[in-house]
PDB file of C-alpha atoms in Angstrom:
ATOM      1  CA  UNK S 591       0.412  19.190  -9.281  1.00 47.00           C
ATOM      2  CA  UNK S 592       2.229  22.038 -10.664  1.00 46.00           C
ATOM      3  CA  UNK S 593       1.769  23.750  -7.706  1.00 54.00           C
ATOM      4  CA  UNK S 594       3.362  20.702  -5.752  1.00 48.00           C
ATOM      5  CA  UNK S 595       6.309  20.480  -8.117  1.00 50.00           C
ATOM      6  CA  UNK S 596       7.352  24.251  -7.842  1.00 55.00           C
ATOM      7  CA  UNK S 597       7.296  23.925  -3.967  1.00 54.00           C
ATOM      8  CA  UNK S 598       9.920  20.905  -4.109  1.00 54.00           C
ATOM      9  CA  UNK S 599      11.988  22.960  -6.426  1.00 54.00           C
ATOM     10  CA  UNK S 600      10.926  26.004  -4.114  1.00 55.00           C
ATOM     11  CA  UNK S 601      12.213  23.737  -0.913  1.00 52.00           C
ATOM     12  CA  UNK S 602      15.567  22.277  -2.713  1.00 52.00           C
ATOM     13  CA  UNK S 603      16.499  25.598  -3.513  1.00 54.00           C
ATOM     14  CA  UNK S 604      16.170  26.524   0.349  1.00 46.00           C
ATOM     15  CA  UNK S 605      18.529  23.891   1.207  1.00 49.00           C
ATOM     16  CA  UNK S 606      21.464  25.960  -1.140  1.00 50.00           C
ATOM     17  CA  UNK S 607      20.428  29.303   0.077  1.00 51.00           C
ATOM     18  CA  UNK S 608      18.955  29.497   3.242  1.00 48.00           C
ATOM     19  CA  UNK S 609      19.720  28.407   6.793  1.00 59.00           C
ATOM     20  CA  UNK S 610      18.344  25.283   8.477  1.00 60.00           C
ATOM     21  CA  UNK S 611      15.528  26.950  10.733  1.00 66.00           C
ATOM     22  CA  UNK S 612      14.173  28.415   7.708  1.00 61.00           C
ATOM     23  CA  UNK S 613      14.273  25.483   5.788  1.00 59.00           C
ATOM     24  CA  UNK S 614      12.373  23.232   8.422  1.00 66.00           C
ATOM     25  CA  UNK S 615       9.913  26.505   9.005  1.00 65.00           C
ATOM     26  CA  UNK S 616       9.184  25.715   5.151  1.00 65.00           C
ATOM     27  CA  UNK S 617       8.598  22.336   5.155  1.00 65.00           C
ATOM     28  CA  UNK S 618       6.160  22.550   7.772  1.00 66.00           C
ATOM     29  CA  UNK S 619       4.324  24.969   5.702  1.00 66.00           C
ATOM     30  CA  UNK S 620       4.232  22.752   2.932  1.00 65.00           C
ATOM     31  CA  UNK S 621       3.361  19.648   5.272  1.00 64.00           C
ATOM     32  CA  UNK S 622       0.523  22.312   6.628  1.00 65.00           C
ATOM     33  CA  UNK S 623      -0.390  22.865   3.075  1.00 64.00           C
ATOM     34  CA  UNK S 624      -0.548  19.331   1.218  1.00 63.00           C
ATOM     35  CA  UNK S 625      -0.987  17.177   4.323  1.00 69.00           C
ATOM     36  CA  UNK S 626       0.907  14.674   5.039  1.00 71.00           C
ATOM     37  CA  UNK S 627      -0.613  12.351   1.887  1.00 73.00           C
ATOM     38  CA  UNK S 628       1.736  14.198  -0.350  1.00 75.00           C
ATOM     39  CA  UNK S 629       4.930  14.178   1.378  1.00 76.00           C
ATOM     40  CA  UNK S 630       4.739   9.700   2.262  1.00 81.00           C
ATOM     41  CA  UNK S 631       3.448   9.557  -1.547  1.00 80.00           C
ATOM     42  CA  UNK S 632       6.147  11.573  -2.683  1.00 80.00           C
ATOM     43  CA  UNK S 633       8.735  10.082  -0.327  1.00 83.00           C
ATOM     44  CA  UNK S 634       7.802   6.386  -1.336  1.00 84.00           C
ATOM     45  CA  UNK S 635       7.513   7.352  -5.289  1.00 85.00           C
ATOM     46  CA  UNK S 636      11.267   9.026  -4.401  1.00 86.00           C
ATOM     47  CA  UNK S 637      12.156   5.697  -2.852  1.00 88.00           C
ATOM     48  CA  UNK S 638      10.698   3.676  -6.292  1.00 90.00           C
ATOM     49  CA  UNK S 639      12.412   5.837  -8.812  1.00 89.00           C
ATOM     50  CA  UNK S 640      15.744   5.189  -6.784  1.00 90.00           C
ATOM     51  CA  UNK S 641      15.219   1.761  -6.213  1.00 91.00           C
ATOM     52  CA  UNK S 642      12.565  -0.135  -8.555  1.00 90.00           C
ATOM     53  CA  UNK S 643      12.900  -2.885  -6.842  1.00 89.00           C
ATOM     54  CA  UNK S 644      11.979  -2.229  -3.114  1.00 88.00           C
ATOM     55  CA  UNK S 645       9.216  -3.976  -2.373  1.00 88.00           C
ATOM     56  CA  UNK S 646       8.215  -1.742   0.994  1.00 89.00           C
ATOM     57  CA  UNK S 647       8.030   1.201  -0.942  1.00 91.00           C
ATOM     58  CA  UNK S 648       5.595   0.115  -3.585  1.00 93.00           C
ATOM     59  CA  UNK S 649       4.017  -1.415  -0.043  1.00 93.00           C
ATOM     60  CA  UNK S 650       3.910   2.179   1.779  1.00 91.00           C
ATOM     61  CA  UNK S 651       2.714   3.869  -0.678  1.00 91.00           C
ATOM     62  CA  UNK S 652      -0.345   1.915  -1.589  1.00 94.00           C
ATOM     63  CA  UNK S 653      -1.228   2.080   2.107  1.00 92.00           C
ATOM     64  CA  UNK S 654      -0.996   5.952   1.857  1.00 89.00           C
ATOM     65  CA  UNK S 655      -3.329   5.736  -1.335  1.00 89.00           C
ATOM     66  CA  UNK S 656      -5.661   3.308   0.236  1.00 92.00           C
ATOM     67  CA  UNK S 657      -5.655   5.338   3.503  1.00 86.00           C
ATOM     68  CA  UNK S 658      -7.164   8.263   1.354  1.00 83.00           C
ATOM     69  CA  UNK S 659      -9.553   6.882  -0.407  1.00 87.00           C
ATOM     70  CA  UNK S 660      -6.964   5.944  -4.003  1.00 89.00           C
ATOM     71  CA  UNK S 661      -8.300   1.873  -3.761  1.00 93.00           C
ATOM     72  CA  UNK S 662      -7.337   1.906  -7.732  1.00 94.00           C
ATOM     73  CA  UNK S 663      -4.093   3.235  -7.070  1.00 93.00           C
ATOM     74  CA  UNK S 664      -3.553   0.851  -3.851  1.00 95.00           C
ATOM     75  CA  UNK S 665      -4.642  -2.068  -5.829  1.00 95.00           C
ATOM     76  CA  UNK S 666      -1.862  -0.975  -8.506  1.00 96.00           C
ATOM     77  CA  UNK S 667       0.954  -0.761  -5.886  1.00 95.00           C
ATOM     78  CA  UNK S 668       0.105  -3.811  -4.356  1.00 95.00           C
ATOM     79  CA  UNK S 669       0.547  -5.738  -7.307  1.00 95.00           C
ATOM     80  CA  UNK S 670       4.031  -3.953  -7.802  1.00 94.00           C
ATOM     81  CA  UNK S 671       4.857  -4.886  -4.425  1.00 92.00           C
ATOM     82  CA  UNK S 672       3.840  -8.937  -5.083  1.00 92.00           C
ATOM     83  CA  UNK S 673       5.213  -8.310  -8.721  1.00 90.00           C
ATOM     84  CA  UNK S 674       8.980  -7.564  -6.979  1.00 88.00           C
ATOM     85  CA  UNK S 675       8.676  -9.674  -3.961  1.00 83.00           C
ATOM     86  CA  UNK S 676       7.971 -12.723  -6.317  1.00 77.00           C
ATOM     87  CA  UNK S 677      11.182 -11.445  -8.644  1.00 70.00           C
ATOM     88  CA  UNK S 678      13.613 -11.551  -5.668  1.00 68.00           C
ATOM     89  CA  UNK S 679      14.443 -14.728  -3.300  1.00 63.00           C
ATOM     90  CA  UNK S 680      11.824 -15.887  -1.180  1.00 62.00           C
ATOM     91  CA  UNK S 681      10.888 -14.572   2.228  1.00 60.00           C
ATOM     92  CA  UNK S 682       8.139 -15.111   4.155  1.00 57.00           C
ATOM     93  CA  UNK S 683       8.267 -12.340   6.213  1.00 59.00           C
ATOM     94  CA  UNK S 684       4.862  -9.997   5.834  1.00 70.00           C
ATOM     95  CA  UNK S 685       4.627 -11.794   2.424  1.00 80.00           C
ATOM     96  CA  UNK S 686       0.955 -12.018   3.480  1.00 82.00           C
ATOM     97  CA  UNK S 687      -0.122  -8.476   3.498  1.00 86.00           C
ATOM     98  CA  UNK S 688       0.007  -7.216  -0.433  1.00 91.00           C
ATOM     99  CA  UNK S 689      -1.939 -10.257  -0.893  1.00 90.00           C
ATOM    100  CA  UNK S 690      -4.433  -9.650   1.902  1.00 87.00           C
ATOM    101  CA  UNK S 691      -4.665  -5.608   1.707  1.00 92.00           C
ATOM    102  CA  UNK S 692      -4.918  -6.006  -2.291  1.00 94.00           C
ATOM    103  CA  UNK S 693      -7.996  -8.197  -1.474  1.00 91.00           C
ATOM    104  CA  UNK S 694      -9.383  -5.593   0.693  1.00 90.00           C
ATOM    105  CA  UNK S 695      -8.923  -3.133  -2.046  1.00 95.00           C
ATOM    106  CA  UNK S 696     -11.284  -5.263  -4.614  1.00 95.00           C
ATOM    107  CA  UNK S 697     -13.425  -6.239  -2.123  1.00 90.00           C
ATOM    108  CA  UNK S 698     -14.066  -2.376  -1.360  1.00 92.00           C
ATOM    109  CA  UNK S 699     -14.156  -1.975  -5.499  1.00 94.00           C
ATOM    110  CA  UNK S 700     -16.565  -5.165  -5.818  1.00 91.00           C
ATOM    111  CA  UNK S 701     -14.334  -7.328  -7.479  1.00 93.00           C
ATOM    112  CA  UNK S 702     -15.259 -10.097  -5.451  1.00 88.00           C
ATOM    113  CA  UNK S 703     -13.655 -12.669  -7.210  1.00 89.00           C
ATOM    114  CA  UNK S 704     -10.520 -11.181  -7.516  1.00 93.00           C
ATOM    115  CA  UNK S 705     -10.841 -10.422  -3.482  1.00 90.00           C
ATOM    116  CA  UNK S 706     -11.371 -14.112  -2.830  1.00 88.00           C
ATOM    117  CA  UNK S 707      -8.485 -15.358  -4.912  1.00 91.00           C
ATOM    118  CA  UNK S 708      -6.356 -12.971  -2.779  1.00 90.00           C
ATOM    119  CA  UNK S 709      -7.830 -13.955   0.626  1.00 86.00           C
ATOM    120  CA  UNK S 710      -7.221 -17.551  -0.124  1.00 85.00           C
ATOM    121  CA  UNK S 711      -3.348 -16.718  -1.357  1.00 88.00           C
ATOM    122  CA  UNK S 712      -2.627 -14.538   1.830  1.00 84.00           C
ATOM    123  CA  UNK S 713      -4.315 -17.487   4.009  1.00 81.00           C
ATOM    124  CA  UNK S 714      -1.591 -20.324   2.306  1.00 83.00           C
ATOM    125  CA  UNK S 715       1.553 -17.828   3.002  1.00 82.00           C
ATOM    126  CA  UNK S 716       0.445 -17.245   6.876  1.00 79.00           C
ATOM    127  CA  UNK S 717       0.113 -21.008   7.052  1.00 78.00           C
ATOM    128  CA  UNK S 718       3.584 -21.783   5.830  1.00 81.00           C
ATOM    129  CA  UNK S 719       5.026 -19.050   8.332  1.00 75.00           C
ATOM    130  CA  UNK S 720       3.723 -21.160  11.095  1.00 74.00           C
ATOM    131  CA  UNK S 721       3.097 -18.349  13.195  1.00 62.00           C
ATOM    132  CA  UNK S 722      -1.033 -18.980  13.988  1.00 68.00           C
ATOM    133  CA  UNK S 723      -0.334 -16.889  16.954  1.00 62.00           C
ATOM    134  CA  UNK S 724       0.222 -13.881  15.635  1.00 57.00           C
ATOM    135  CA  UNK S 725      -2.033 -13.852  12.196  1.00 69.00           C
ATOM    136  CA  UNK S 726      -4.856 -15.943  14.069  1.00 76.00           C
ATOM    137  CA  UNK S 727      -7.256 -12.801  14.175  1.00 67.00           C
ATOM    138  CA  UNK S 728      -6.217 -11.912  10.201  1.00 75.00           C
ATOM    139  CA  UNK S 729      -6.712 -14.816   9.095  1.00 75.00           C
ATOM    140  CA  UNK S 730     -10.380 -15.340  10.658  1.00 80.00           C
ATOM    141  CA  UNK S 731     -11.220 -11.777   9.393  1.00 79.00           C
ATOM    142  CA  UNK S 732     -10.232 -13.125   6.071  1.00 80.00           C
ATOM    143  CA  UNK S 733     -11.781 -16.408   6.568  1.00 78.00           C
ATOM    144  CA  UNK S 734     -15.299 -14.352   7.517  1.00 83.00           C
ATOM    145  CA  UNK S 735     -14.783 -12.106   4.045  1.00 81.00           C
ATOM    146  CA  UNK S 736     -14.370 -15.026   2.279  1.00 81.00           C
ATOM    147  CA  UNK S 737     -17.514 -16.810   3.715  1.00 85.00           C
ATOM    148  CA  UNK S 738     -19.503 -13.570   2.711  1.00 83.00           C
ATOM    149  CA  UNK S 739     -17.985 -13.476  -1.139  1.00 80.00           C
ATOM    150  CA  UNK S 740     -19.155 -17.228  -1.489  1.00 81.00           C
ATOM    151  CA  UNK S 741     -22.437 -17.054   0.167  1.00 81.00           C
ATOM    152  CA  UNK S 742     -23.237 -13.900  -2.565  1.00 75.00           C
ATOM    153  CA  UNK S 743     -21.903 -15.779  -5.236  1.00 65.00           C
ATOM    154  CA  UNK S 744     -24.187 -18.693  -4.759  1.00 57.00           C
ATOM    155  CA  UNK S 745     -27.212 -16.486  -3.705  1.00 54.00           C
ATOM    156  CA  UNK S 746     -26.904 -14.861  -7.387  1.00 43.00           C
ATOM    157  CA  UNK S 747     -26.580 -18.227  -8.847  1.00 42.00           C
ATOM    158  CA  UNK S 748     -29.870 -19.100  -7.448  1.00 39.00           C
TER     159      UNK S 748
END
């Protein structure tokens, strides 16, 4: 991480110093370097300090933490996300998703419970959006994860 750190100071200084095509010939070093994980996680975590309250940013990056392999991490950002998007007026629009990606998360984690009570949340808000059209393929991938959690659940009960 300190490694990470010194190349952002490394890069900012560039920006003073140095011309453009050196600048961009850096960053695509770095990019080389860290991958691509670094610079969306740092981007988005940019984006949060700035602005604690955007929802898509705490959204982002738990996709880029859940896209390499971070599900605690995801599951955390999610719940920012639904944490914000619950303190500001209501929208419907992808309210779904931090609900229904969070539920992926515990499913992957086992936390099966905690996976169905998501699944069922993310099924009510694409049912108020009234679009069936569009979410009719989530929503029976959802429907299918939540037939699996309840047929374990009553095949340990037994």
């Amino acid at each position: 991480m300190l490694k990470l750190k010194s190349c952002i100071g490394f890069c900012c200084k560039l920006i003073v110093v140095i011309s453009l095509p050196y600048l961009i010939f850096n960053l695509l070093l770095y990019l080389y370097t860290f991958g691509w994980y670094y610079f969306l996680f740092i981007k988005n975590t940019w984006v949060i300090i700035n602005k604690p309250n955007d929802i898509w940013a705490y959204y982002n990056r738990a996709v880029v933490r859940r896209q390499y392999g971070d599900h605690k991490g995801a599951i955390y950002d999610f719940t920012q996300s639904i944490r914000v998007r619950s303190a500001t007026p209501k929208t419907l629009v992808r309210a779904a998703s931090p609900y229904h990606k969070r539920g992926q998360e515990y499913y992957l984690l086992g936390y099966k419970q905690k996976a169905l009570k998501d699944y069922k949340k993310a099924i009510e808000i694409y049912k108020q959006q009234q679009d069936t059209q569009s979410y009719e393929q989530i929503i029976n991938i959802i429907e299918e994860k939540i037939q699996q959690i309840e047929k374990g659940s009553t095949n340990m009960n037994n």
